[in-house]
Amino acid sequence: SGSAQLSVLAAVPGDGTLPTAAITAPAANAQVTAPTDVIGTATDASFVRYELDLAPAGETTFTRIAISATPVSNGVLG
């Protein structure tokens, strides 16, 4: 088991709307024992990219597993 993080970086001047960033599957604290799609949303009117990082449970060192310049709405992030 482990954890994933979806990063939201740098605001665009004059853009007062926060980006939408969420991981919806696998569920929080789910045990994953095989390659699994990470489902969620990474969107914004001023979207640049998203980065998806993974770390084993209890660890603080993350490894990047996906990066994309294409927004995703309730789809596969990585």
Short mmCIF file of the C-alpha atoms (twelve columns), coordinates in Angstrom:
data_MODEL
# 
_entry.id   MODEL 
# 
loop_
_atom_site.group_PDB 
_atom_site.id 
_atom_site.type_symbol 
_atom_site.label_atom_id 
_atom_site.label_alt_id 
_atom_site.label_comp_id 
_atom_site.label_asym_id 
_atom_site.label_seq_id 
_atom_site.Cartn_x 
_atom_site.Cartn_y 
_atom_site.Cartn_z 
_atom_site.pdbx_PDB_model_num 
ATOM 1  C CA . SER A 1  0.000   0.000  0.000   1 
ATOM 2  C CA . GLY A 2  1.052   3.611  -0.358  1 
ATOM 3  C CA . SER A 3  -0.201  7.046  -1.198  1 
ATOM 4  C CA . ALA A 4  -0.479  9.261  -4.243  1 
ATOM 5  C CA . GLN A 5  -0.436  13.011 -4.499  1 
ATOM 6  C CA . LEU A 6  -1.730  15.326 -7.184  1 
ATOM 7  C CA . SER A 7  0.109   18.662 -7.211  1 
ATOM 8  C CA . VAL A 8  -1.403  22.068 -7.953  1 
ATOM 9  C CA . LEU A 9  1.231   24.689 -8.702  1 
ATOM 10 C CA . ALA A 10 1.514   28.456 -9.353  1 
ATOM 11 C CA . ALA A 11 -1.562  30.590 -9.788  1 
ATOM 12 C CA . VAL A 12 -2.062  32.736 -12.876 1 
ATOM 13 C CA . PRO A 13 -2.328  36.480 -12.059 1 
ATOM 14 C CA . GLY A 14 -5.949  37.612 -12.300 1 
ATOM 15 C CA . ASP A 15 -7.316  34.036 -12.182 1 
ATOM 16 C CA . GLY A 16 -9.334  33.871 -8.959  1 
ATOM 17 C CA . THR A 17 -10.804 30.423 -9.586  1 
ATOM 18 C CA . LEU A 18 -9.010  27.555 -7.880  1 
ATOM 19 C CA . PRO A 19 -8.093  24.509 -9.988  1 
ATOM 20 C CA . THR A 20 -9.925  21.245 -9.439  1 
ATOM 21 C CA . ALA A 21 -7.594  18.458 -8.323  1 
ATOM 22 C CA . ALA A 22 -8.911  15.181 -6.913  1 
ATOM 23 C CA . ILE A 23 -8.121  11.475 -6.846  1 
ATOM 24 C CA . THR A 24 -11.325 9.418  -6.697  1 
ATOM 25 C CA . ALA A 25 -9.965  5.874  -7.197  1 
ATOM 26 C CA . PRO A 26 -8.472  3.841  -5.799  1 
ATOM 27 C CA . ALA A 27 -10.235 4.803  -2.574  1 
ATOM 28 C CA . ALA A 28 -8.265  6.292  0.316   1 
ATOM 29 C CA . ASN A 29 -6.392  3.567  2.225   1 
ATOM 30 C CA . ALA A 30 -7.155  0.948  -0.452  1 
ATOM 31 C CA . GLN A 31 -4.652  -1.876 -0.777  1 
ATOM 32 C CA . VAL A 32 -3.326  -2.062 -4.335  1 
ATOM 33 C CA . THR A 33 -1.471  -5.242 -5.290  1 
ATOM 34 C CA . ALA A 34 -1.360  -4.934 -9.092  1 
ATOM 35 C CA . PRO A 35 -1.059  -2.143 -11.653 1 
ATOM 36 C CA . THR A 36 -4.147  0.027  -11.175 1 
ATOM 37 C CA . ASP A 37 -5.479  3.108  -12.935 1 
ATOM 38 C CA . VAL A 38 -5.535  6.242  -10.795 1 
ATOM 39 C CA . ILE A 39 -8.845  7.976  -11.564 1 
ATOM 40 C CA . GLY A 40 -9.561  11.612 -10.835 1 
ATOM 41 C CA . THR A 41 -9.753  15.181 -12.035 1 
ATOM 42 C CA . ALA A 42 -7.086  17.770 -12.848 1 
ATOM 43 C CA . THR A 43 -8.663  20.807 -14.537 1 
ATOM 44 C CA . ASP A 44 -8.505  24.588 -14.569 1 
ATOM 45 C CA . ALA A 45 -9.369  27.409 -16.960 1 
ATOM 46 C CA . SER A 46 -5.636  28.258 -17.036 1 
ATOM 47 C CA . PHE A 47 -4.487  24.609 -17.034 1 
ATOM 48 C CA . VAL A 48 -0.787  23.969 -17.719 1 
ATOM 49 C CA . ARG A 49 -0.111  20.397 -16.504 1 
ATOM 50 C CA . TYR A 50 -0.551  17.920 -13.712 1 
ATOM 51 C CA . GLU A 51 1.961   15.608 -12.060 1 
ATOM 52 C CA . LEU A 52 1.045   12.369 -10.294 1 
ATOM 53 C CA . ASP A 53 3.482   11.013 -7.691  1 
ATOM 54 C CA . LEU A 54 3.463   7.756  -5.702  1 
ATOM 55 C CA . ALA A 55 5.141   6.641  -2.458  1 
ATOM 56 C CA . PRO A 56 4.945   3.413  -0.435  1 
ATOM 57 C CA . ALA A 57 2.887   3.598  2.776   1 
ATOM 58 C CA . GLY A 58 4.760   5.438  5.524   1 
ATOM 59 C CA . GLU A 59 7.344   6.875  3.143   1 
ATOM 60 C CA . THR A 60 7.849   10.541 2.287   1 
ATOM 61 C CA . THR A 61 9.893   10.096 -0.886  1 
ATOM 62 C CA . PHE A 62 7.579   10.187 -3.903  1 
ATOM 63 C CA . THR A 63 8.270   8.922  -7.439  1 
ATOM 64 C CA . ARG A 64 6.614   10.604 -10.396 1 
ATOM 65 C CA . ILE A 65 4.447   8.104  -12.295 1 
ATOM 66 C CA . ALA A 66 2.588   10.447 -14.661 1 
ATOM 67 C CA . ILE A 67 2.736   13.960 -16.061 1 
ATOM 68 C CA . SER A 68 0.398   15.436 -18.644 1 
ATOM 69 C CA . ALA A 69 -0.423  18.778 -20.241 1 
ATOM 70 C CA . THR A 70 -3.958  17.531 -20.989 1 
ATOM 71 C CA . PRO A 71 -6.683  18.277 -18.413 1 
ATOM 72 C CA . VAL A 72 -8.628  15.264 -17.125 1 
ATOM 73 C CA . SER A 73 -12.179 15.252 -15.781 1 
ATOM 74 C CA . ASN A 74 -13.149 12.048 -13.966 1 
ATOM 75 C CA . GLY A 75 -10.707 9.994  -16.020 1 
ATOM 76 C CA . VAL A 76 -7.395  8.158  -15.862 1 
ATOM 77 C CA . LEU A 77 -4.606  10.332 -14.436 1 
ATOM 78 C CA . GLY A 78 -2.025  7.567  -14.468 1 
# 
